[in-house]
Short mmCIF file of C-alpha atoms in Angstrom, two decimals:
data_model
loop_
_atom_site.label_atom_id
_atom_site.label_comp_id
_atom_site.label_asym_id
_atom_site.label_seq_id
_atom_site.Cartn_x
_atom_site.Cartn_y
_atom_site.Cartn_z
CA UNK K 1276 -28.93 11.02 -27.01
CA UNK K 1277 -25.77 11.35 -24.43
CA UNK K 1278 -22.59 13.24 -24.79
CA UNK K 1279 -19.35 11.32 -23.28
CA UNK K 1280 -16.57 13.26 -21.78
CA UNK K 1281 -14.17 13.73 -23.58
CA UNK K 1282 -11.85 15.64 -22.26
CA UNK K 1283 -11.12 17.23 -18.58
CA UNK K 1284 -13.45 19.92 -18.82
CA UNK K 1285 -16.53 17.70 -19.89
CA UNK K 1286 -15.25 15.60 -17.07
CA UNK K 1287 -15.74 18.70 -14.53
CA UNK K 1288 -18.99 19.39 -16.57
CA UNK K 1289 -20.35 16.26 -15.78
CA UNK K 1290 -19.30 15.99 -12.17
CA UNK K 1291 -20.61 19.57 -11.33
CA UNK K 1292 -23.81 18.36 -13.13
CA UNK K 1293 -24.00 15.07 -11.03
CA UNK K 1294 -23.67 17.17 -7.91
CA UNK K 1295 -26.85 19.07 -8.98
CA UNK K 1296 -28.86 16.02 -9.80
CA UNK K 1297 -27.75 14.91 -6.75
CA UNK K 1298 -29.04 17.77 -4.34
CA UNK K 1299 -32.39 17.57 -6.13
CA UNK K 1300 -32.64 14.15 -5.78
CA UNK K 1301 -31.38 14.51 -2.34
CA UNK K 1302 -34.29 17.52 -1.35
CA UNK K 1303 -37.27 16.34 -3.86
CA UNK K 1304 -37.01 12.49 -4.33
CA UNK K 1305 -39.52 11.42 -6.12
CA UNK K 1306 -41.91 14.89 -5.57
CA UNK K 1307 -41.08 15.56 -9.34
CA UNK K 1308 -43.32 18.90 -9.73
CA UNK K 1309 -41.49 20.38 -6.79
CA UNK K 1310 -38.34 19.62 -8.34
CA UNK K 1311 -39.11 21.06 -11.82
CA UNK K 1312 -40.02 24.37 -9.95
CA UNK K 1313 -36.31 24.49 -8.62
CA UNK K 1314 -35.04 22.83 -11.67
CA UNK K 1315 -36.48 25.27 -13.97
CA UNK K 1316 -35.41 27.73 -11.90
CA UNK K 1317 -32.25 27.17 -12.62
CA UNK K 1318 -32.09 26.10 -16.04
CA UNK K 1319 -33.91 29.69 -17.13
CA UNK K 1320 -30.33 30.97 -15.95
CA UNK K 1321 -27.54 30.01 -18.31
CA UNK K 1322 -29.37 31.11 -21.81
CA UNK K 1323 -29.86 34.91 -19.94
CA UNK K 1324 -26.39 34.58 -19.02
CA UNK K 1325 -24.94 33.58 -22.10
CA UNK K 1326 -27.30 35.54 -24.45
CA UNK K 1327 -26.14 38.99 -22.42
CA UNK K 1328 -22.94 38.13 -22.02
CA UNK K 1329 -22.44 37.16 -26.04
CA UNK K 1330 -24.63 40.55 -26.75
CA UNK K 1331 -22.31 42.59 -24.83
CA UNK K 1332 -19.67 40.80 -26.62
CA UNK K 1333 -20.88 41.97 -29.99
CA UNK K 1334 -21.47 45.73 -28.53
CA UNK K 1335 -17.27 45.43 -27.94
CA UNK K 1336 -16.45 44.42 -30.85
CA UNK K 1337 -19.09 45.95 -33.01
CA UNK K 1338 -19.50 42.74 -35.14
CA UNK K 1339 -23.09 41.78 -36.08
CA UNK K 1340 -22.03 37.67 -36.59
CA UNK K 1341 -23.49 36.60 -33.16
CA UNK K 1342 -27.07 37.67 -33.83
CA UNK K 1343 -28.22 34.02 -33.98
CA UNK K 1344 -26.44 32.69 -31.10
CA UNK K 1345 -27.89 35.40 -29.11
CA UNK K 1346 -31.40 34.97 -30.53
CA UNK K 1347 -31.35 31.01 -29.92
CA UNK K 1348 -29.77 31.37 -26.31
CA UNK K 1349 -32.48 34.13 -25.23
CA UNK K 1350 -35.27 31.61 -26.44
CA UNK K 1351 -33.83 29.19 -24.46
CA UNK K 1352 -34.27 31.53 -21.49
CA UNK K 1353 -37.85 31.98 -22.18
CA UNK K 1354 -38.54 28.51 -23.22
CA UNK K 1355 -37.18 27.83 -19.44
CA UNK K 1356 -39.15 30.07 -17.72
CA UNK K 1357 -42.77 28.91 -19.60
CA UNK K 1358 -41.23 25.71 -18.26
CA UNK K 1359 -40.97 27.47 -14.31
CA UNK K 1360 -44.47 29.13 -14.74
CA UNK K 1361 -46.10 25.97 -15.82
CA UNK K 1362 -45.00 23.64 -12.99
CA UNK K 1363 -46.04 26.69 -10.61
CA UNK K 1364 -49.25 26.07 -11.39
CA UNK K 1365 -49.21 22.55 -10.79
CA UNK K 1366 -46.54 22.23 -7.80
CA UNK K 1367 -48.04 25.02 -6.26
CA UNK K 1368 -44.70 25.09 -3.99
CA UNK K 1369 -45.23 26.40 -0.24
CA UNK K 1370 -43.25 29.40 0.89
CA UNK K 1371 -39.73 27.40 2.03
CA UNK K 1372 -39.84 26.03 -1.38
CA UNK K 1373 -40.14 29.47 -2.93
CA UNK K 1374 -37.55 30.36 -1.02
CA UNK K 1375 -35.34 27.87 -1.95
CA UNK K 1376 -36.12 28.92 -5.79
CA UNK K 1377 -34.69 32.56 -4.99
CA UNK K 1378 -31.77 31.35 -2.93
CA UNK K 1379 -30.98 28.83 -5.78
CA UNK K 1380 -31.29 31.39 -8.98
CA UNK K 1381 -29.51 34.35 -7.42
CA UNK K 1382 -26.35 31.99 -6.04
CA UNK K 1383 -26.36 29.96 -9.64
CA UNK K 1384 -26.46 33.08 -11.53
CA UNK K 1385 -23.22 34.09 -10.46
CA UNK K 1386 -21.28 30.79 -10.50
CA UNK K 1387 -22.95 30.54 -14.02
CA UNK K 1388 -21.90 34.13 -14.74
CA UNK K 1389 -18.34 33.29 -13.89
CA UNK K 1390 -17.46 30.04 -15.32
CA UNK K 1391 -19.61 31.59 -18.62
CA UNK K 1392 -16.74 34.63 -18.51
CA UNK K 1393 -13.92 32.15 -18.25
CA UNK K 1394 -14.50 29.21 -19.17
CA UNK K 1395 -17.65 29.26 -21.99
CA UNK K 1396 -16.82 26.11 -23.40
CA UNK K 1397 -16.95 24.23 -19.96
CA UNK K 1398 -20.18 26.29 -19.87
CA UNK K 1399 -21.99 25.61 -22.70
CA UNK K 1400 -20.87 21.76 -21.53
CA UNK K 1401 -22.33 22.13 -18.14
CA UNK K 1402 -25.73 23.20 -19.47
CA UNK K 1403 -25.70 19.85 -22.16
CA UNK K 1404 -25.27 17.94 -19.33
CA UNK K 1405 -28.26 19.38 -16.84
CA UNK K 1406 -30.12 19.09 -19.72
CA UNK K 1407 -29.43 15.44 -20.44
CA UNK K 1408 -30.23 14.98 -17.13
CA UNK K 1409 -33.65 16.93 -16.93
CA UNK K 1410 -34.55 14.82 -19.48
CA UNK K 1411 -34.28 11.93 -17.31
CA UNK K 1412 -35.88 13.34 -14.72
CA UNK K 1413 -39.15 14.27 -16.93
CA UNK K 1414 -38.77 10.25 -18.32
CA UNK K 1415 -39.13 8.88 -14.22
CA UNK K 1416 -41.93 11.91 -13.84
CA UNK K 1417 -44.15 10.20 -16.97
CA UNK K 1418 -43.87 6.69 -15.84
CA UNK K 1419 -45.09 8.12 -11.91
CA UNK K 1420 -47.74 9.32 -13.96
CA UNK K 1421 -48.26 6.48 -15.64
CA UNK K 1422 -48.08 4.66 -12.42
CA UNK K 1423 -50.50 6.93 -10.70
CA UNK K 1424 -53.06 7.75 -13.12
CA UNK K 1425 -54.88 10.49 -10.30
CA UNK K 1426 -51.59 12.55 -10.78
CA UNK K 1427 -52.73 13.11 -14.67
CA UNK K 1428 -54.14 16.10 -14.14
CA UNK K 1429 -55.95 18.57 -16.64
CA UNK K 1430 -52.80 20.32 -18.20
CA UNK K 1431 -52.97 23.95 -16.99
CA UNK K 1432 -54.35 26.84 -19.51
CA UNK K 1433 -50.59 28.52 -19.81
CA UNK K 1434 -49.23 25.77 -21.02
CA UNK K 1435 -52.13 24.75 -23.40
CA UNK K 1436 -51.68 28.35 -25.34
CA UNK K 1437 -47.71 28.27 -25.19
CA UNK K 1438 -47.28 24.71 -26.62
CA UNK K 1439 -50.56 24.85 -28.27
CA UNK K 1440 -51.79 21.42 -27.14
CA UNK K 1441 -55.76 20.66 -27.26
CA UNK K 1442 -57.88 21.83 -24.88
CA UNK K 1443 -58.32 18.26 -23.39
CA UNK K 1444 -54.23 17.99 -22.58
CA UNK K 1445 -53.40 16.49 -19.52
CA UNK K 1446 -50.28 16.95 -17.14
CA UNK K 1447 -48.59 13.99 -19.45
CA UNK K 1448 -49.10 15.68 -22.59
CA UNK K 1449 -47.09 18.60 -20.83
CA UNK K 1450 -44.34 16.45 -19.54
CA UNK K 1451 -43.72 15.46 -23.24
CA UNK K 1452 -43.21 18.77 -24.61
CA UNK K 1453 -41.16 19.71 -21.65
CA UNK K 1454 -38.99 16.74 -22.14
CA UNK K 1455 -38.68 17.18 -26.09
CA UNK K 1456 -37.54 20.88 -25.27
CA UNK K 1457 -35.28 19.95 -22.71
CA UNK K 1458 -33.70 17.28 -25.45
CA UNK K 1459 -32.94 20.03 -28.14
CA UNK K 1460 -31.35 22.52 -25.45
CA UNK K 1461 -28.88 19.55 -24.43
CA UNK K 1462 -28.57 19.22 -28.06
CA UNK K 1463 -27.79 23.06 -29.08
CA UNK K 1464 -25.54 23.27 -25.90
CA UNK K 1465 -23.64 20.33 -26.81
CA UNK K 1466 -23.10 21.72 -30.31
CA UNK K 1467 -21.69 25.19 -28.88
CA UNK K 1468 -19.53 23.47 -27.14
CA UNK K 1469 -18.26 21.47 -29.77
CA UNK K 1470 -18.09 24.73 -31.70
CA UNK K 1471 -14.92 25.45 -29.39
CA UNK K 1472 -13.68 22.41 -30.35
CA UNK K 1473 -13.65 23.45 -33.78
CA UNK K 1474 -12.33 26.89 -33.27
CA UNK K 1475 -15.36 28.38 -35.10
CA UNK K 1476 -17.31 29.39 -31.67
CA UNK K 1477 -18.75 33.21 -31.78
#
């Protein structure tokens, strides 16, 4: 499922989304486990942002409403970085690529902060939209699996416990469940944003 602009900030959502599928396209081609380790780098940042920012929110205005929100947004953050620690252990990224993961997270985490401040709607829009777009990315990763059978690899034991899979998963299996999580945060974010829309957003 796709969202399509509708308006001229889903237009800059999109675009500023397009320019970050670009760059990883442009650094990681078709080295997909590298590029979840960047990717999932970045997409642990906007539910930490927006979780704090709408907790801090409800510490202003000492109103309890936003409880879910916040709870749902902070699981996103953690569902991202099981995502980060699980393609760590298969990337196994080199030093310059580590580097490029802190370099990445501390610049997007204040852009994100900003435009969350501002502009949450646009926000909320933004992360819909990287989302779609990871789960793209995680559809070209399964059929170079499927392509390459040797890159099928035994799924590692972190993400065997955290998505409970059997103890004979492979790397597909975890592609799957990384993809199906990556669907219902585009999904959630989409919603919040529509939420706006509506003029019923917390």
């Amino acid at each position: 499922m796709r969202h399509n602009p509708s308006s001229l900030s889903d237009r800059v959502a999109k675009r500023f989304t397009l320019l970050l599928r670009w760059t990883a396209d442009t650094f990681f081609s078709g080295r997909y486990g590298h590029r979840a380790v960047v990717l999932e780098t970045v997409a642990a940042v906007p539910g930490m942002v927006a979780g704090m920012w709408t907790h801090l929110k409800s510490l202003r205005q000492m109103k309890t409403g936003y409880g879910p929100k916040i709870r749902t947004l902070l699981a996103e953050a953690e569902n991202e970085r099981m995502h980060l620690m699980t393609f760590l252990e298969v990337a196994k990224p080199n030093w310059l690529e580590r580097m490029i993961v802190l370099i990445a997270q501390a610049v997007f985490w204040h852009l994100f902060f900003f435009i969350y401040v501002f502009f949450p709607r646009t926000a909320h829009r933004i992360v819909g939209y990287f989302e779609e777009e990871a789960v793209i990315s995680y559809t070209d990763y399964l059929a170079q699996i499927d392509a390459n059978p040797e890159l099928n690899i035994p799924a590692p034991a972190i993400a065997i416990e955290y998505w409970n899979l059997p103890a004979n998963a492979m790397l597909r299996d975890v592609v799957i469940a990384v993809r199906a999580d990556e669907q219902g945060h585009s999904d959630v974010n989409h919603a919040f944003a529509d939420d706006y829309d509506k003029g019923i957003a917390s």
